[in-house]
């Protein structure tokens, strides 16, 4: 689902200067004047895997092309639960509410449309709060009957190396078009009702969603998602080492759930640029490749 198009809907977008001149006052990530509220308008460049606060957008008017440049969020900013990224534009809340209509919920799965099979990752998705979103980051809206933990399971599936390996075989250009996303073999929502094969006291839904919520609910603007999912304490601490381990566990889990044998896991991971060196010497447990394989062996043995 595409909420707003950067060209066709441009008249709805307002810069901070315009809102300030119109008498609006800043209130956290929003602008307000009496009952009128303008919400942040997200672009794909602001989002990374399990991270809706990856970067702010800074306008460089001296550029003839691509005036909107990213300003990456620092570790200190990530660890501040009240920090929110700064967009290029804001949009009136009524327009967002009308666009979402009956599909409105506490958070939404968004993925980056602009990509390449030669990038480190081809499918990059995250849960984002109730904000405006440009066409560069389409939303995957789920049925109302599906709870927030099932939505978290979908996100984990999308971000898994197992699914990404297939996605990069299908992308021929620079866009991950929705007709390609529809072809990807993601598990259905009922799949997660079964017991977790390596931790049988819990369902897959519980095991997976708990990890996704720890990766996602790291700021106050995601508290509505935490409350809807029954996740406590509501805001989780941003810890780079813990995040690396949680993502390794999720990747290993989906390799097992897809029935992929270890030699094939090693081959699939070897096709992703930089994974063998990613975070080398930074976190305990070695590189991302080593952490995923260690988790895979531990789960398979269990």
PDB file of C-alpha atoms in Angstrom:
ATOM      1  CA  UNK A   1       0.000   0.000   0.000  1.00  0.00           C
ATOM      2  CA  UNK A   2       1.396   3.391  -1.029  1.00  0.00           C
ATOM      3  CA  UNK A   3       0.188   6.166   1.264  1.00  0.00           C
ATOM      4  CA  UNK A   4       1.452   9.355  -0.423  1.00  0.00           C
ATOM      5  CA  UNK A   5       3.298   9.959  -3.690  1.00  0.00           C
ATOM      6  CA  UNK A   6       6.175  12.412  -3.555  1.00  0.00           C
ATOM      7  CA  UNK A   7       5.141  14.108  -6.807  1.00  0.00           C
ATOM      8  CA  UNK A   8       1.369  13.749  -7.012  1.00  0.00           C
ATOM      9  CA  UNK A   9       0.709  14.696  -3.381  1.00  0.00           C
ATOM     10  CA  UNK A  10       3.376  17.374  -2.981  1.00  0.00           C
ATOM     11  CA  UNK A  11       0.800  20.090  -2.198  1.00  0.00           C
ATOM     12  CA  UNK A  12      -0.015  18.279   1.052  1.00  0.00           C
ATOM     13  CA  UNK A  13       3.558  18.446   2.364  1.00  0.00           C
ATOM     14  CA  UNK A  14       4.755  21.274   4.630  1.00  0.00           C
ATOM     15  CA  UNK A  15       8.290  22.151   5.720  1.00  0.00           C
ATOM     16  CA  UNK A  16       9.046  23.201   9.292  1.00  0.00           C
ATOM     17  CA  UNK A  17       9.518  26.831   8.242  1.00  0.00           C
ATOM     18  CA  UNK A  18       6.066  26.949   6.635  1.00  0.00           C
ATOM     19  CA  UNK A  19       4.385  25.538   9.718  1.00  0.00           C
ATOM     20  CA  UNK A  20       6.236  27.902  12.021  1.00  0.00           C
ATOM     21  CA  UNK A  21       5.223  30.896   9.908  1.00  0.00           C
ATOM     22  CA  UNK A  22       1.605  29.666  10.009  1.00  0.00           C
ATOM     23  CA  UNK A  23       1.618  29.789  13.824  1.00  0.00           C
ATOM     24  CA  UNK A  24       2.157  26.096  14.604  1.00  0.00           C
ATOM     25  CA  UNK A  25       4.151  25.095  17.685  1.00  0.00           C
ATOM     26  CA  UNK A  26       6.473  22.100  17.886  1.00  0.00           C
ATOM     27  CA  UNK A  27       5.282  19.275  20.135  1.00  0.00           C
ATOM     28  CA  UNK A  28       7.737  16.383  20.024  1.00  0.00           C
ATOM     29  CA  UNK A  29       7.894  15.040  16.456  1.00  0.00           C
ATOM     30  CA  UNK A  30       4.650  16.871  15.501  1.00  0.00           C
ATOM     31  CA  UNK A  31       3.490  20.446  14.868  1.00  0.00           C
ATOM     32  CA  UNK A  32       0.264  21.613  16.535  1.00  0.00           C
ATOM     33  CA  UNK A  33      -2.067  24.614  16.429  1.00  0.00           C
ATOM     34  CA  UNK A  34      -5.272  24.237  18.446  1.00  0.00           C
ATOM     35  CA  UNK A  35      -6.836  20.968  17.187  1.00  0.00           C
ATOM     36  CA  UNK A  36      -4.813  20.818  13.988  1.00  0.00           C
ATOM     37  CA  UNK A  37      -1.860  18.382  14.010  1.00  0.00           C
ATOM     38  CA  UNK A  38       0.849  17.753  11.428  1.00  0.00           C
ATOM     39  CA  UNK A  39       2.604  14.377  11.594  1.00  0.00           C
ATOM     40  CA  UNK A  40       6.117  13.553  10.332  1.00  0.00           C
ATOM     41  CA  UNK A  41       6.284  12.359   6.717  1.00  0.00           C
ATOM     42  CA  UNK A  42       8.647   9.397   6.494  1.00  0.00           C
ATOM     43  CA  UNK A  43      10.896   8.562   3.548  1.00  0.00           C
ATOM     44  CA  UNK A  44      12.605   5.215   2.965  1.00  0.00           C
ATOM     45  CA  UNK A  45      16.012   6.743   3.678  1.00  0.00           C
ATOM     46  CA  UNK A  46      14.941   7.338   7.289  1.00  0.00           C
ATOM     47  CA  UNK A  47      14.401   3.627   7.961  1.00  0.00           C
ATOM     48  CA  UNK A  48      16.691   0.627   8.338  1.00  0.00           C
ATOM     49  CA  UNK A  49      16.142  -2.965   9.473  1.00  0.00           C
ATOM     50  CA  UNK A  50      14.205  -2.974  12.773  1.00  0.00           C
ATOM     51  CA  UNK A  51      14.991   0.735  13.076  1.00  0.00           C
ATOM     52  CA  UNK A  52      12.480   3.512  12.338  1.00  0.00           C
ATOM     53  CA  UNK A  53      14.950   6.131  13.619  1.00  0.00           C
ATOM     54  CA  UNK A  54      17.901   5.304  11.376  1.00  0.00           C
ATOM     55  CA  UNK A  55      18.407   8.787   9.928  1.00  0.00           C
ATOM     56  CA  UNK A  56      17.031  12.301   9.720  1.00  0.00           C
ATOM     57  CA  UNK A  57      16.717  14.101   6.384  1.00  0.00           C
ATOM     58  CA  UNK A  58      18.721  17.284   5.877  1.00  0.00           C
ATOM     59  CA  UNK A  59      17.938  19.527   2.899  1.00  0.00           C
ATOM     60  CA  UNK A  60      20.941  20.736   0.894  1.00  0.00           C
ATOM     61  CA  UNK A  61      19.514  23.309  -1.530  1.00  0.00           C
ATOM     62  CA  UNK A  62      22.874  23.673  -3.283  1.00  0.00           C
ATOM     63  CA  UNK A  63      22.349  20.214  -4.806  1.00  0.00           C
ATOM     64  CA  UNK A  64      20.653  20.180  -8.198  1.00  0.00           C
ATOM     65  CA  UNK A  65      19.537  16.595  -7.590  1.00  0.00           C
ATOM     66  CA  UNK A  66      18.814  14.736  -4.357  1.00  0.00           C
ATOM     67  CA  UNK A  67      18.521  17.720  -2.064  1.00  0.00           C
ATOM     68  CA  UNK A  68      17.332  15.507   0.780  1.00  0.00           C
ATOM     69  CA  UNK A  69      20.453  13.996   2.371  1.00  0.00           C
ATOM     70  CA  UNK A  70      20.543  11.647   5.351  1.00  0.00           C
ATOM     71  CA  UNK A  71      21.991  12.470   8.753  1.00  0.00           C
ATOM     72  CA  UNK A  72      22.551   9.100  10.447  1.00  0.00           C
ATOM     73  CA  UNK A  73      21.319   8.692  14.002  1.00  0.00           C
ATOM     74  CA  UNK A  74      24.195   8.337  16.468  1.00  0.00           C
ATOM     75  CA  UNK A  75      24.467   5.657  19.156  1.00  0.00           C
ATOM     76  CA  UNK A  76      23.762   8.246  21.873  1.00  0.00           C
ATOM     77  CA  UNK A  77      20.621   9.377  20.032  1.00  0.00           C
ATOM     78  CA  UNK A  78      19.486   5.775  19.551  1.00  0.00           C
ATOM     79  CA  UNK A  79      19.890   5.171  23.276  1.00  0.00           C
ATOM     80  CA  UNK A  80      17.671   8.167  24.074  1.00  0.00           C
ATOM     81  CA  UNK A  81      14.078   6.826  24.031  1.00  0.00           C
ATOM     82  CA  UNK A  82      12.677  10.331  23.523  1.00  0.00           C
ATOM     83  CA  UNK A  83      14.725  10.997  20.391  1.00  0.00           C
ATOM     84  CA  UNK A  84      12.836  11.152  17.086  1.00  0.00           C
ATOM     85  CA  UNK A  85      14.273  11.603  13.624  1.00  0.00           C
ATOM     86  CA  UNK A  86      13.696  14.834  11.730  1.00  0.00           C
ATOM     87  CA  UNK A  87      11.841  14.493   8.396  1.00  0.00           C
ATOM     88  CA  UNK A  88      11.943  16.817   5.417  1.00  0.00           C
ATOM     89  CA  UNK A  89       8.190  17.449   5.514  1.00  0.00           C
ATOM     90  CA  UNK A  90       5.115  17.069   7.718  1.00  0.00           C
ATOM     91  CA  UNK A  91       1.545  16.241   6.681  1.00  0.00           C
ATOM     92  CA  UNK A  92      -1.817  16.926   8.313  1.00  0.00           C
ATOM     93  CA  UNK A  93      -2.975  14.089  10.546  1.00  0.00           C
ATOM     94  CA  UNK A  94      -6.412  14.004   8.890  1.00  0.00           C
ATOM     95  CA  UNK A  95      -4.812  13.070   5.571  1.00  0.00           C
ATOM     96  CA  UNK A  96      -2.955  10.175   7.204  1.00  0.00           C
ATOM     97  CA  UNK A  97      -6.082   8.967   9.008  1.00  0.00           C
ATOM     98  CA  UNK A  98      -8.111   9.041   5.793  1.00  0.00           C
ATOM     99  CA  UNK A  99      -5.402   7.211   3.840  1.00  0.00           C
ATOM    100  CA  UNK A 100      -5.291   4.399   6.397  1.00  0.00           C
ATOM    101  CA  UNK A 101      -9.058   4.405   6.996  1.00  0.00           C
ATOM    102  CA  UNK A 102     -10.120   1.152   8.677  1.00  0.00           C
ATOM    103  CA  UNK A 103      -6.608  -0.327   8.556  1.00  0.00           C
ATOM    104  CA  UNK A 104      -5.262   2.026  11.243  1.00  0.00           C
ATOM    105  CA  UNK A 105      -3.344   0.328  14.048  1.00  0.00           C
ATOM    106  CA  UNK A 106      -0.528   0.939  16.538  1.00  0.00           C
ATOM    107  CA  UNK A 107       2.308   0.415  14.010  1.00  0.00           C
ATOM    108  CA  UNK A 108       2.838  -0.560  10.373  1.00  0.00           C
ATOM    109  CA  UNK A 109       5.282  -2.763   8.478  1.00  0.00           C
ATOM    110  CA  UNK A 110       7.153  -0.647   5.928  1.00  0.00           C
ATOM    111  CA  UNK A 111       9.881  -1.729   3.516  1.00  0.00           C
ATOM    112  CA  UNK A 112      12.368   0.165   1.346  1.00  0.00           C
ATOM    113  CA  UNK A 113      11.349   0.199  -2.312  1.00  0.00           C
ATOM    114  CA  UNK A 114      14.690   1.461  -3.666  1.00  0.00           C
ATOM    115  CA  UNK A 115      17.198  -1.371  -3.499  1.00  0.00           C
ATOM    116  CA  UNK A 116      19.573  -3.536  -5.521  1.00  0.00           C
ATOM    117  CA  UNK A 117      20.586  -7.204  -5.603  1.00  0.00           C
ATOM    118  CA  UNK A 118      24.191  -6.031  -5.102  1.00  0.00           C
ATOM    119  CA  UNK A 119      23.430  -4.198  -1.837  1.00  0.00           C
ATOM    120  CA  UNK A 120      24.294  -5.784   1.494  1.00  0.00           C
ATOM    121  CA  UNK A 121      20.574  -6.460   1.918  1.00  0.00           C
ATOM    122  CA  UNK A 122      17.804  -6.332  -0.679  1.00  0.00           C
ATOM    123  CA  UNK A 123      14.725  -6.515   1.549  1.00  0.00           C
ATOM    124  CA  UNK A 124      14.870  -4.020   4.425  1.00  0.00           C
ATOM    125  CA  UNK A 125      11.766  -3.635   6.560  1.00  0.00           C
ATOM    126  CA  UNK A 126      10.782  -2.050   9.853  1.00  0.00           C
ATOM    127  CA  UNK A 127       7.764  -1.269  11.980  1.00  0.00           C
ATOM    128  CA  UNK A 128       7.001   2.450  12.022  1.00  0.00           C
ATOM    129  CA  UNK A 129       4.567   4.478  14.155  1.00  0.00           C
ATOM    130  CA  UNK A 130       1.353   6.191  12.977  1.00  0.00           C
ATOM    131  CA  UNK A 131       2.896   8.765  10.606  1.00  0.00           C
ATOM    132  CA  UNK A 132       2.715   9.791   6.958  1.00  0.00           C
ATOM    133  CA  UNK A 133       4.816   7.702   4.553  1.00  0.00           C
ATOM    134  CA  UNK A 134       6.032   8.416   1.025  1.00  0.00           C
ATOM    135  CA  UNK A 135       5.880   5.973  -1.886  1.00  0.00           C
ATOM    136  CA  UNK A 136       9.569   5.132  -1.435  1.00  0.00           C
ATOM    137  CA  UNK A 137       8.511   3.058   1.576  1.00  0.00           C
ATOM    138  CA  UNK A 138       5.315   1.062   0.851  1.00  0.00           C
ATOM    139  CA  UNK A 139       3.322  -0.412   3.733  1.00  0.00           C
ATOM    140  CA  UNK A 140       2.303  -4.043   4.124  1.00  0.00           C
ATOM    141  CA  UNK A 141      -1.085  -3.746   5.805  1.00  0.00           C
ATOM    142  CA  UNK A 142      -2.361  -6.798   7.673  1.00  0.00           C
ATOM    143  CA  UNK A 143      -5.928  -7.756   8.473  1.00  0.00           C
ATOM    144  CA  UNK A 144      -7.456  -6.354  11.653  1.00  0.00           C
ATOM    145  CA  UNK A 145      -7.993  -9.878  13.015  1.00  0.00           C
ATOM    146  CA  UNK A 146      -4.225 -10.399  13.157  1.00  0.00           C
ATOM    147  CA  UNK A 147      -2.698  -9.162  16.391  1.00  0.00           C
ATOM    148  CA  UNK A 148       0.499  -7.177  16.817  1.00  0.00           C
ATOM    149  CA  UNK A 149       2.675 -10.243  17.631  1.00  0.00           C
ATOM    150  CA  UNK A 150       1.677 -11.791  14.277  1.00  0.00           C
ATOM    151  CA  UNK A 151       2.657  -8.527  12.612  1.00  0.00           C
ATOM    152  CA  UNK A 152       6.045  -8.805  14.336  1.00  0.00           C
ATOM    153  CA  UNK A 153       6.436 -12.347  12.961  1.00  0.00           C
ATOM    154  CA  UNK A 154       5.805 -11.046   9.438  1.00  0.00           C
ATOM    155  CA  UNK A 155       8.504  -8.420   9.916  1.00  0.00           C
ATOM    156  CA  UNK A 156      11.013 -11.022  11.136  1.00  0.00           C
ATOM    157  CA  UNK A 157      10.227 -13.196   8.125  1.00  0.00           C
ATOM    158  CA  UNK A 158      10.758 -10.300   5.707  1.00  0.00           C
ATOM    159  CA  UNK A 159      14.090  -9.368   7.304  1.00  0.00           C
ATOM    160  CA  UNK A 160      15.451 -12.916   7.319  1.00  0.00           C
ATOM    161  CA  UNK A 161      18.435 -13.841   5.138  1.00  0.00           C
ATOM    162  CA  UNK A 162      16.482 -16.886   3.945  1.00  0.00           C
ATOM    163  CA  UNK A 163      13.786 -14.734   2.338  1.00  0.00           C
ATOM    164  CA  UNK A 164      16.237 -12.038   1.228  1.00  0.00           C
ATOM    165  CA  UNK A 165      18.245 -14.609  -0.755  1.00  0.00           C
ATOM    166  CA  UNK A 166      15.154 -15.294  -2.881  1.00  0.00           C
ATOM    167  CA  UNK A 167      14.270 -11.584  -3.157  1.00  0.00           C
ATOM    168  CA  UNK A 168      17.652 -10.679  -4.620  1.00  0.00           C
ATOM    169  CA  UNK A 169      17.256 -13.342  -7.334  1.00  0.00           C
ATOM    170  CA  UNK A 170      14.062 -11.616  -8.477  1.00  0.00           C
ATOM    171  CA  UNK A 171      15.126  -7.953  -8.390  1.00  0.00           C
ATOM    172  CA  UNK A 172      16.507  -6.962 -11.775  1.00  0.00           C
ATOM    173  CA  UNK A 173      16.642  -3.190 -11.341  1.00  0.00           C
ATOM    174  CA  UNK A 174      16.686  -0.713  -8.485  1.00  0.00           C
ATOM    175  CA  UNK A 175      13.185  -1.234  -7.113  1.00  0.00           C
ATOM    176  CA  UNK A 176      11.639  -3.932  -4.952  1.00  0.00           C
ATOM    177  CA  UNK A 177       8.249  -3.644  -6.619  1.00  0.00           C
ATOM    178  CA  UNK A 178       5.203  -5.001  -4.837  1.00  0.00           C
ATOM    179  CA  UNK A 179       4.583  -7.635  -7.504  1.00  0.00           C
ATOM    180  CA  UNK A 180       7.952  -9.113  -6.463  1.00  0.00           C
ATOM    181  CA  UNK A 181       7.100  -8.927  -2.753  1.00  0.00           C
ATOM    182  CA  UNK A 182       3.879 -10.825  -3.490  1.00  0.00           C
ATOM    183  CA  UNK A 183       5.936 -13.692  -4.962  1.00  0.00           C
ATOM    184  CA  UNK A 184       8.129 -14.141  -1.880  1.00  0.00           C
ATOM    185  CA  UNK A 185       7.421 -17.311   0.091  1.00  0.00           C
ATOM    186  CA  UNK A 186       6.587 -15.801   3.476  1.00  0.00           C
ATOM    187  CA  UNK A 187       4.885 -17.957   6.088  1.00  0.00           C
ATOM    188  CA  UNK A 188       1.166 -17.433   6.657  1.00  0.00           C
ATOM    189  CA  UNK A 189      -0.066 -16.023   9.989  1.00  0.00           C
ATOM    190  CA  UNK A 190      -1.412 -19.372  11.231  1.00  0.00           C
ATOM    191  CA  UNK A 191       2.048 -20.929  10.872  1.00  0.00           C
ATOM    192  CA  UNK A 192       3.157 -19.194  14.068  1.00  0.00           C
ATOM    193  CA  UNK A 193       0.561 -20.961  16.230  1.00  0.00           C
ATOM    194  CA  UNK A 194       2.727 -24.088  16.402  1.00  0.00           C
ATOM    195  CA  UNK A 195       5.185 -24.831  19.186  1.00  0.00           C
ATOM    196  CA  UNK A 196       8.712 -23.512  18.801  1.00  0.00           C
ATOM    197  CA  UNK A 197      10.809 -26.571  17.738  1.00  0.00           C
ATOM    198  CA  UNK A 198      13.823 -25.604  19.901  1.00  0.00           C
ATOM    199  CA  UNK A 199      11.826 -24.211  22.872  1.00  0.00           C
ATOM    200  CA  UNK A 200       8.647 -26.262  23.031  1.00  0.00           C
ATOM    201  CA  UNK A 201       7.126 -24.492  26.025  1.00  0.00           C
ATOM    202  CA  UNK A 202       6.474 -21.470  23.797  1.00  0.00           C
ATOM    203  CA  UNK A 203       4.755 -20.889  20.487  1.00  0.00           C
ATOM    204  CA  UNK A 204       6.666 -19.544  17.510  1.00  0.00           C
ATOM    205  CA  UNK A 205       4.556 -16.387  17.748  1.00  0.00           C
ATOM    206  CA  UNK A 206       5.723 -15.738  21.298  1.00  0.00           C
ATOM    207  CA  UNK A 207       9.375 -16.625  20.667  1.00  0.00           C
ATOM    208  CA  UNK A 208       9.713 -14.520  17.497  1.00  0.00           C
ATOM    209  CA  UNK A 209       7.573 -11.535  18.489  1.00  0.00           C
ATOM    210  CA  UNK A 210       9.398 -11.105  21.802  1.00  0.00           C
ATOM    211  CA  UNK A 211      12.668 -10.599  19.940  1.00  0.00           C
ATOM    212  CA  UNK A 212      11.148  -8.280  17.339  1.00  0.00           C
ATOM    213  CA  UNK A 213       9.533  -6.142  20.057  1.00  0.00           C
ATOM    214  CA  UNK A 214      12.893  -5.822  21.847  1.00  0.00           C
ATOM    215  CA  UNK A 215      14.435  -4.643  18.568  1.00  0.00           C
ATOM    216  CA  UNK A 216      11.566  -2.285  17.729  1.00  0.00           C
ATOM    217  CA  UNK A 217      10.144  -0.806  20.932  1.00  0.00           C
ATOM    218  CA  UNK A 218      13.206   1.251  21.837  1.00  0.00           C
ATOM    219  CA  UNK A 219      11.564   4.686  21.848  1.00  0.00           C
ATOM    220  CA  UNK A 220       8.516   6.433  23.251  1.00  0.00           C
ATOM    221  CA  UNK A 221       6.841   6.763  19.840  1.00  0.00           C
ATOM    222  CA  UNK A 222       6.610   2.945  19.663  1.00  0.00           C
ATOM    223  CA  UNK A 223       4.975   2.613  23.076  1.00  0.00           C
ATOM    224  CA  UNK A 224       1.505   2.166  21.453  1.00  0.00           C
ATOM    225  CA  UNK A 225       2.848  -0.967  19.727  1.00  0.00           C
ATOM    226  CA  UNK A 226       4.294  -2.266  23.002  1.00  0.00           C
ATOM    227  CA  UNK A 227       0.992  -1.728  24.799  1.00  0.00           C
ATOM    228  CA  UNK A 228      -1.038  -3.375  22.019  1.00  0.00           C
ATOM    229  CA  UNK A 229       1.313  -6.385  22.070  1.00  0.00           C
ATOM    230  CA  UNK A 230       1.400  -6.612  25.870  1.00  0.00           C
ATOM    231  CA  UNK A 231       5.158  -6.015  25.835  1.00  0.00           C
ATOM    232  CA  UNK A 232       6.718  -4.838  29.084  1.00  0.00           C
ATOM    233  CA  UNK A 233       8.474  -2.631  30.154  1.00  0.00           C
ATOM    234  CA  UNK A 234       7.140  -0.832  27.059  1.00  0.00           C
ATOM    235  CA  UNK A 235      10.429   0.761  26.013  1.00  0.00           C
ATOM    236  CA  UNK A 236      13.460  -1.534  25.677  1.00  0.00           C
ATOM    237  CA  UNK A 237      17.040  -0.343  26.033  1.00  0.00           C
ATOM    238  CA  UNK A 238      19.030   0.070  22.806  1.00  0.00           C
ATOM    239  CA  UNK A 239      22.037  -2.218  23.224  1.00  0.00           C
ATOM    240  CA  UNK A 240      24.057  -2.811  19.997  1.00  0.00           C
ATOM    241  CA  UNK A 241      25.493  -6.124  21.193  1.00  0.00           C
ATOM    242  CA  UNK A 242      22.118  -7.484  22.281  1.00  0.00           C
ATOM    243  CA  UNK A 243      20.529  -6.329  19.020  1.00  0.00           C
ATOM    244  CA  UNK A 244      23.181  -8.168  16.988  1.00  0.00           C
ATOM    245  CA  UNK A 245      22.475 -11.372  18.923  1.00  0.00           C
ATOM    246  CA  UNK A 246      18.698 -11.032  18.629  1.00  0.00           C
ATOM    247  CA  UNK A 247      18.916 -10.598  14.856  1.00  0.00           C
ATOM    248  CA  UNK A 248      21.280 -13.575  14.599  1.00  0.00           C
ATOM    249  CA  UNK A 249      18.778 -15.716  16.520  1.00  0.00           C
ATOM    250  CA  UNK A 250      15.933 -14.651  14.223  1.00  0.00           C
ATOM    251  CA  UNK A 251      17.963 -15.388  11.091  1.00  0.00           C
ATOM    252  CA  UNK A 252      18.994 -18.805  12.381  1.00  0.00           C
ATOM    253  CA  UNK A 253      15.390 -19.552  13.343  1.00  0.00           C
ATOM    254  CA  UNK A 254      14.052 -18.850   9.857  1.00  0.00           C
ATOM    255  CA  UNK A 255      16.755 -20.935   8.204  1.00  0.00           C
ATOM    256  CA  UNK A 256      15.531 -23.852  10.335  1.00  0.00           C
ATOM    257  CA  UNK A 257      11.854 -23.090   9.745  1.00  0.00           C
ATOM    258  CA  UNK A 258      12.433 -23.093   5.979  1.00  0.00           C
ATOM    259  CA  UNK A 259      14.202 -26.451   6.331  1.00  0.00           C
ATOM    260  CA  UNK A 260      17.528 -25.220   4.984  1.00  0.00           C
ATOM    261  CA  UNK A 261      20.491 -27.479   5.792  1.00  0.00           C
ATOM    262  CA  UNK A 262      23.698 -26.073   7.266  1.00  0.00           C
ATOM    263  CA  UNK A 263      25.880 -26.275   4.096  1.00  0.00           C
ATOM    264  CA  UNK A 264      23.192 -24.329   2.237  1.00  0.00           C
ATOM    265  CA  UNK A 265      22.974 -21.818   5.089  1.00  0.00           C
ATOM    266  CA  UNK A 266      26.706 -21.213   4.784  1.00  0.00           C
ATOM    267  CA  UNK A 267      26.412 -20.780   1.016  1.00  0.00           C
ATOM    268  CA  UNK A 268      23.441 -18.386   1.263  1.00  0.00           C
ATOM    269  CA  UNK A 269      25.215 -16.227   3.837  1.00  0.00           C
ATOM    270  CA  UNK A 270      28.399 -16.170   1.713  1.00  0.00           C
ATOM    271  CA  UNK A 271      26.470 -14.466  -1.108  1.00  0.00           C
ATOM    272  CA  UNK A 272      25.756 -11.376   1.006  1.00  0.00           C
ATOM    273  CA  UNK A 273      28.502  -8.772   0.742  1.00  0.00           C
ATOM    274  CA  UNK A 274      30.367  -8.025   3.945  1.00  0.00           C
ATOM    275  CA  UNK A 275      28.535 -10.384   6.288  1.00  0.00           C
ATOM    276  CA  UNK A 276      31.702 -12.365   7.020  1.00  0.00           C
ATOM    277  CA  UNK A 277      33.363  -9.144   8.252  1.00  0.00           C
ATOM    278  CA  UNK A 278      30.298  -7.312   9.598  1.00  0.00           C
ATOM    279  CA  UNK A 279      30.801  -6.151  13.203  1.00  0.00           C
ATOM    280  CA  UNK A 280      34.061  -8.114  13.356  1.00  0.00           C
ATOM    281  CA  UNK A 281      35.733  -7.514  16.709  1.00  0.00           C
ATOM    282  CA  UNK A 282      32.919  -5.234  17.864  1.00  0.00           C
ATOM    283  CA  UNK A 283      30.511  -7.593  19.641  1.00  0.00           C
ATOM    284  CA  UNK A 284      31.103 -10.842  21.522  1.00  0.00           C
ATOM    285  CA  UNK A 285      30.327 -13.851  19.365  1.00  0.00           C
ATOM    286  CA  UNK A 286      32.310 -12.841  16.295  1.00  0.00           C
ATOM    287  CA  UNK A 287      30.969 -11.687  12.950  1.00  0.00           C
ATOM    288  CA  UNK A 288      27.320 -11.763  11.921  1.00  0.00           C
ATOM    289  CA  UNK A 289      28.064 -14.928   9.925  1.00  0.00           C
ATOM    290  CA  UNK A 290      29.597 -16.677  12.933  1.00  0.00           C
ATOM    291  CA  UNK A 291      26.778 -15.633  15.261  1.00  0.00           C
ATOM    292  CA  UNK A 292      24.059 -16.894  12.911  1.00  0.00           C
ATOM    293  CA  UNK A 293      25.773 -20.255  12.400  1.00  0.00           C
ATOM    294  CA  UNK A 294      26.318 -20.642  16.153  1.00  0.00           C
ATOM    295  CA  UNK A 295      22.617 -19.981  16.802  1.00  0.00           C
ATOM    296  CA  UNK A 296      21.633 -22.365  14.005  1.00  0.00           C
ATOM    297  CA  UNK A 297      23.710 -25.183  15.524  1.00  0.00           C
ATOM    298  CA  UNK A 298      22.341 -24.506  19.007  1.00  0.00           C
ATOM    299  CA  UNK A 299      18.704 -24.483  17.877  1.00  0.00           C
ATOM    300  CA  UNK A 300      19.110 -27.559  15.681  1.00  0.00           C
ATOM    301  CA  UNK A 301      20.659 -29.512  18.537  1.00  0.00           C
ATOM    302  CA  UNK A 302      17.807 -28.465  20.856  1.00  0.00           C
TER     303      UNK A 302
END
